[in-house]
mmCIF file with all atom_site columns, C-alpha atoms in Angstrom:
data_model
loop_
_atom_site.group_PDB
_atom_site.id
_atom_site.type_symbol
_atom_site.label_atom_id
_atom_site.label_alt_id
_atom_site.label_comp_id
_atom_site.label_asym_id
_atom_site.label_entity_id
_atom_site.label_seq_id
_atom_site.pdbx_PDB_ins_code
_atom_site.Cartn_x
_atom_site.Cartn_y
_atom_site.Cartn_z
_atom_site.occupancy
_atom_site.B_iso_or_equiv
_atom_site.pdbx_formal_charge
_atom_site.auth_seq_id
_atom_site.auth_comp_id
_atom_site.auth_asym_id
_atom_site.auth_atom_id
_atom_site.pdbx_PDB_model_num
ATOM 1   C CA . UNK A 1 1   ? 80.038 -19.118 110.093 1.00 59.00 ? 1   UNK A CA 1
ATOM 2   C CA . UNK A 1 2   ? 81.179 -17.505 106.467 1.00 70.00 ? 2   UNK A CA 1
ATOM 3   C CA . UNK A 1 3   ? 79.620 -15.113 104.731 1.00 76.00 ? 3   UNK A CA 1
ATOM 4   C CA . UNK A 1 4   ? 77.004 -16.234 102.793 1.00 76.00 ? 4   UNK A CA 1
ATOM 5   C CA . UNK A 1 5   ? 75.593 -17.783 105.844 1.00 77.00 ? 5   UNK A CA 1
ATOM 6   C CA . UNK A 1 6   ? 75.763 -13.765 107.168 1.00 71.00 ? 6   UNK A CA 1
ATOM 7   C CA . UNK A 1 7   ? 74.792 -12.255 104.604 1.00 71.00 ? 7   UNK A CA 1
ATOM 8   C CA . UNK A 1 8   ? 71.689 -14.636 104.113 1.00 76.00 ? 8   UNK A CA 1
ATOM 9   C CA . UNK A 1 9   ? 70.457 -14.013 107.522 1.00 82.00 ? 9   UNK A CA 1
ATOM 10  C CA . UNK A 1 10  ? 67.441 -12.164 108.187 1.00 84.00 ? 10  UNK A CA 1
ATOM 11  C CA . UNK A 1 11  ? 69.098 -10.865 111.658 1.00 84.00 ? 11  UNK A CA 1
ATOM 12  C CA . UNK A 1 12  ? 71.641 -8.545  109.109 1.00 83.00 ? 12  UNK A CA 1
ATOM 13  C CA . UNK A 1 13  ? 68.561 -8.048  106.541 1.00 85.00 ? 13  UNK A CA 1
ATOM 14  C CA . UNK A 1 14  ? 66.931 -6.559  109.370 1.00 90.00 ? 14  UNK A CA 1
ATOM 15  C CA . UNK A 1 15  ? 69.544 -4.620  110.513 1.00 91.00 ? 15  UNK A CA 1
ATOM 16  C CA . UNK A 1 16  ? 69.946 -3.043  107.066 1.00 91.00 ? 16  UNK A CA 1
ATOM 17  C CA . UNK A 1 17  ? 66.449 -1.842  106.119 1.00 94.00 ? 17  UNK A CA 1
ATOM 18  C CA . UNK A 1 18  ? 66.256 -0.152  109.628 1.00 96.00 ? 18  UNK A CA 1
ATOM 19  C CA . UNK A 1 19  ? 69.115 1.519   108.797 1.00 97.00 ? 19  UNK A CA 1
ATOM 20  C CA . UNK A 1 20  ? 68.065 2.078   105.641 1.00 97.00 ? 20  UNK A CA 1
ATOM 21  C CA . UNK A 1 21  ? 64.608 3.475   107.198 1.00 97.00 ? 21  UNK A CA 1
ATOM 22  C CA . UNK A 1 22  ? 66.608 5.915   109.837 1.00 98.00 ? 22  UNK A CA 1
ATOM 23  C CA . UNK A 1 23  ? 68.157 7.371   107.383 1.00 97.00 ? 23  UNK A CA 1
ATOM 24  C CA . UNK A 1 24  ? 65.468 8.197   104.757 1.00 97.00 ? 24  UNK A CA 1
ATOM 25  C CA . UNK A 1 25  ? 63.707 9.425   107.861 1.00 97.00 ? 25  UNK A CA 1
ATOM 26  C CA . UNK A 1 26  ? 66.762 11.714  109.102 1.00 97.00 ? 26  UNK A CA 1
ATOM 27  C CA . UNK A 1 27  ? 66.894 12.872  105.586 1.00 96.00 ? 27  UNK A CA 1
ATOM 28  C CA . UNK A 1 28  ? 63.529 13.731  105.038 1.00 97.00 ? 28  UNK A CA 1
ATOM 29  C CA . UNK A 1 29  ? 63.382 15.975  108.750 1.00 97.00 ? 29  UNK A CA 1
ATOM 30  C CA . UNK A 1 30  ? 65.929 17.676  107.263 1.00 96.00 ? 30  UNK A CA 1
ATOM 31  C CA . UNK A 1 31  ? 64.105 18.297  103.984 1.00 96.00 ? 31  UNK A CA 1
ATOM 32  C CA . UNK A 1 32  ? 61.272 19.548  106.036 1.00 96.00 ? 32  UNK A CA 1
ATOM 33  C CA . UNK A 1 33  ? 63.102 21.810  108.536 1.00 96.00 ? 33  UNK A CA 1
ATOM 34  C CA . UNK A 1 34  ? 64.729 23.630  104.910 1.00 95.00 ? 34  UNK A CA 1
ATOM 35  C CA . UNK A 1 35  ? 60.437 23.660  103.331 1.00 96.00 ? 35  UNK A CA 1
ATOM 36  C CA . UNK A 1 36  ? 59.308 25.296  106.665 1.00 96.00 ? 36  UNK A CA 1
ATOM 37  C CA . UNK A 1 37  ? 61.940 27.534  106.979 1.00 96.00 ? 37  UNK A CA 1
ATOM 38  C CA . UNK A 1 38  ? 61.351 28.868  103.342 1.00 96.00 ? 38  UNK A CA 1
ATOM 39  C CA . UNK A 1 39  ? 58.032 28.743  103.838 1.00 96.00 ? 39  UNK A CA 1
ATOM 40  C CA . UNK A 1 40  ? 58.120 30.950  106.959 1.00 97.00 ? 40  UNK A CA 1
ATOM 41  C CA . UNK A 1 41  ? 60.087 33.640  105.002 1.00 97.00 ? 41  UNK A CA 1
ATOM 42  C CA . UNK A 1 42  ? 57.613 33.744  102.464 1.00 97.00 ? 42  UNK A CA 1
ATOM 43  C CA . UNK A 1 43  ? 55.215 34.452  104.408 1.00 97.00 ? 43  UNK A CA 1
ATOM 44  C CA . UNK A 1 44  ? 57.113 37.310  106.194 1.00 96.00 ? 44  UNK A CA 1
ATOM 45  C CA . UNK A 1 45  ? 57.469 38.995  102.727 1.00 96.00 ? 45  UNK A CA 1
ATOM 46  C CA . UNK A 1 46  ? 54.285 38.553  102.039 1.00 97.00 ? 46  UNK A CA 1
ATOM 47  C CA . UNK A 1 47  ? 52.994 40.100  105.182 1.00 97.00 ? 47  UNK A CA 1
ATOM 48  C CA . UNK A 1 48  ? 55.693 43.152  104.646 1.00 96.00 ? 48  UNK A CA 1
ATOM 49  C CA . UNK A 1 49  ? 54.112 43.282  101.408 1.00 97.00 ? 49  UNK A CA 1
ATOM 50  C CA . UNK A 1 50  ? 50.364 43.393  102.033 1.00 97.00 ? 50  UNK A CA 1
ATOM 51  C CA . UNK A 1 51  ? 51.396 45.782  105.105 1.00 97.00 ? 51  UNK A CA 1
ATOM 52  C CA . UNK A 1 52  ? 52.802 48.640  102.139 1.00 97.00 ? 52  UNK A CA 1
ATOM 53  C CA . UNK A 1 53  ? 49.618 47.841  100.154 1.00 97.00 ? 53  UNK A CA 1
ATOM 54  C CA . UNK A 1 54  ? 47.618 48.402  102.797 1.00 97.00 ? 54  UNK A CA 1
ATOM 55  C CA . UNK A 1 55  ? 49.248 51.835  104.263 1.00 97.00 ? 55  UNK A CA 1
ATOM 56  C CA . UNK A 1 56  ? 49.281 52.718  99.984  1.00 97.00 ? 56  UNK A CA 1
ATOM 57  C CA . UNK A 1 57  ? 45.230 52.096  99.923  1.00 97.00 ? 57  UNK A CA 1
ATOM 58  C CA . UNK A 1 58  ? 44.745 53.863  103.378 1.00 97.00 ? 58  UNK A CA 1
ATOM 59  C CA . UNK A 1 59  ? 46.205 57.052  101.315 1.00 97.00 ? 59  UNK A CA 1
ATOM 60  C CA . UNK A 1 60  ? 44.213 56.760  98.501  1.00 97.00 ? 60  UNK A CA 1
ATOM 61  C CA . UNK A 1 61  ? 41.386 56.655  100.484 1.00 97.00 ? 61  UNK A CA 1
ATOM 62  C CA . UNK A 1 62  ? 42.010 59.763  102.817 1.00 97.00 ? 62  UNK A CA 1
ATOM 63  C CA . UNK A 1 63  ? 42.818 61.318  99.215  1.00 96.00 ? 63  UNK A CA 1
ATOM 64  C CA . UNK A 1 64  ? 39.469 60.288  97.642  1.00 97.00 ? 64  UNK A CA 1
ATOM 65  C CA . UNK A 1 65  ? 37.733 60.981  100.864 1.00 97.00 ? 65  UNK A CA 1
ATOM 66  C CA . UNK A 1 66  ? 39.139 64.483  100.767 1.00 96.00 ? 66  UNK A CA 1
ATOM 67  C CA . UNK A 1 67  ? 38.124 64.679  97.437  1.00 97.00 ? 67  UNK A CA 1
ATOM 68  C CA . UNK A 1 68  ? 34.701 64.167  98.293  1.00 97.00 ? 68  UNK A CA 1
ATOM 69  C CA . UNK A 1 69  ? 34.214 66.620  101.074 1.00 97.00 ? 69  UNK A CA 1
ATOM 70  C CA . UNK A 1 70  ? 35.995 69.175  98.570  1.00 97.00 ? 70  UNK A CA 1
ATOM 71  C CA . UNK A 1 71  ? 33.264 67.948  95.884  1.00 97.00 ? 71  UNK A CA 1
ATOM 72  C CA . UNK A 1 72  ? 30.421 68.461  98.313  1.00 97.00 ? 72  UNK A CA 1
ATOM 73  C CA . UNK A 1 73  ? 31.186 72.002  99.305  1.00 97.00 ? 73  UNK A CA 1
ATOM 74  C CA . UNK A 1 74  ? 31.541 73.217  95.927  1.00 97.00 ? 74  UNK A CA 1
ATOM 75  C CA . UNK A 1 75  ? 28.381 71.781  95.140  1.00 97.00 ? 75  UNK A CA 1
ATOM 76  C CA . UNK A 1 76  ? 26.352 73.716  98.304  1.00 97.00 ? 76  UNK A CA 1
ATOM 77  C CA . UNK A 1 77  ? 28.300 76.885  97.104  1.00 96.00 ? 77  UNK A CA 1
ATOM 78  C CA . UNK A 1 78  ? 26.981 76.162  92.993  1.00 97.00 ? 78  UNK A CA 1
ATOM 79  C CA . UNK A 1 79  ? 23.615 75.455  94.710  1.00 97.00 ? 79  UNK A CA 1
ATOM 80  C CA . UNK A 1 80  ? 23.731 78.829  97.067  1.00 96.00 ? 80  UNK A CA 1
ATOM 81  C CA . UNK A 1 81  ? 24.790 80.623  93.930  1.00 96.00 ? 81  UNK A CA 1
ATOM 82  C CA . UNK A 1 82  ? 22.078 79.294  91.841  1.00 96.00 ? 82  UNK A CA 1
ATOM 83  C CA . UNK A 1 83  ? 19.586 79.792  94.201  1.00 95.00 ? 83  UNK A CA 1
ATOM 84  C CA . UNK A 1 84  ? 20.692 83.483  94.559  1.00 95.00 ? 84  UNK A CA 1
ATOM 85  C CA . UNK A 1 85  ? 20.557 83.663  90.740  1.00 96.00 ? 85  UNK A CA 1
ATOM 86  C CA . UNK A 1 86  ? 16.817 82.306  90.451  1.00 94.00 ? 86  UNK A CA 1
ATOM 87  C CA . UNK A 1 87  ? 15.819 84.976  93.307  1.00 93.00 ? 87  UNK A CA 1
ATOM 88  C CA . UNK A 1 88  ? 17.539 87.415  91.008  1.00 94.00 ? 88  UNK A CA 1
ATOM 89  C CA . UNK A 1 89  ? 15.906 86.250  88.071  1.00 94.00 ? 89  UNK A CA 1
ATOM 90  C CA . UNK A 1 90  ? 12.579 86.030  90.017  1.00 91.00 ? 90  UNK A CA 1
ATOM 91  C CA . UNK A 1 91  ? 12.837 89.633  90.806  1.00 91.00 ? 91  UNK A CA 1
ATOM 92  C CA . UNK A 1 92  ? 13.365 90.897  87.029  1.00 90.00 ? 92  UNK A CA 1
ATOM 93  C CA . UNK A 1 93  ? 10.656 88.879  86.181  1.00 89.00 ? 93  UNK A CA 1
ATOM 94  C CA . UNK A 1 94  ? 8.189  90.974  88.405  1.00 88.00 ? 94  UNK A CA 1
ATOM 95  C CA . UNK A 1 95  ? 9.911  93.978  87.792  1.00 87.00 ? 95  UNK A CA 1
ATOM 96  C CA . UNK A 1 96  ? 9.711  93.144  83.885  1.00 86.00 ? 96  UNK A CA 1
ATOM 97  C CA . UNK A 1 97  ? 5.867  92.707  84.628  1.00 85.00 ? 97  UNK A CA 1
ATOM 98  C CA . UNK A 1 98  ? 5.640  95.501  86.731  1.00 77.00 ? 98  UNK A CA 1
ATOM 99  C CA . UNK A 1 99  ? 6.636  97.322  84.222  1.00 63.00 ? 99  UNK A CA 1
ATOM 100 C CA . UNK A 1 100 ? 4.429  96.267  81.088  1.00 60.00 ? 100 UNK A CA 1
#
């Protein structure tokens, strides 16, 4: 047998493409162990990330909620003081027509 007759025969052919095949496939499971493993880290960081956004909203909102109950009492107080004032004012009004 020489070698054209070898190399023409769809026995080596064969051979060849799955060859051919086992590596492409080796090569790409390798490709795809490097994407996942990227893609795992990513999301890591981004779950790190969205973990110190959260905590940073959680203290804006105790802040602003803070803020609120502040806002609230000084608004009972400028109401207690106002209604004080319109008793007050009440009673110079009859004494002012008391008076007349």
């Amino acid at each position: 047998m020489d070698i054209t007759q070898v190399a023409s025969s769809q026995f080596v052919w064969a051979i060849l493409c799955i060859t051919l095949a086992a590596v492409v496939i080796r090569e790409m499971r390798k490709d795809n162990v490097t994407r996942e493993s990227s893609l795992i880290n990513l999301y890591e960081e981004s779950r790190v990330e969205s973990k110190v956004r959260e905590d940073k909203l959680m203290e804006h909102l105790e802040r602003s909620n803070d803020a609120q109950v502040q806002t609230a009492k000084t608004l009972e107080a400028i109401q207690d003081h106002l209604g004080k004032i319109d008793d007050r004012v009440g009673s110079l009004e009859a004494l002012a027509k008391g008076g007349k």
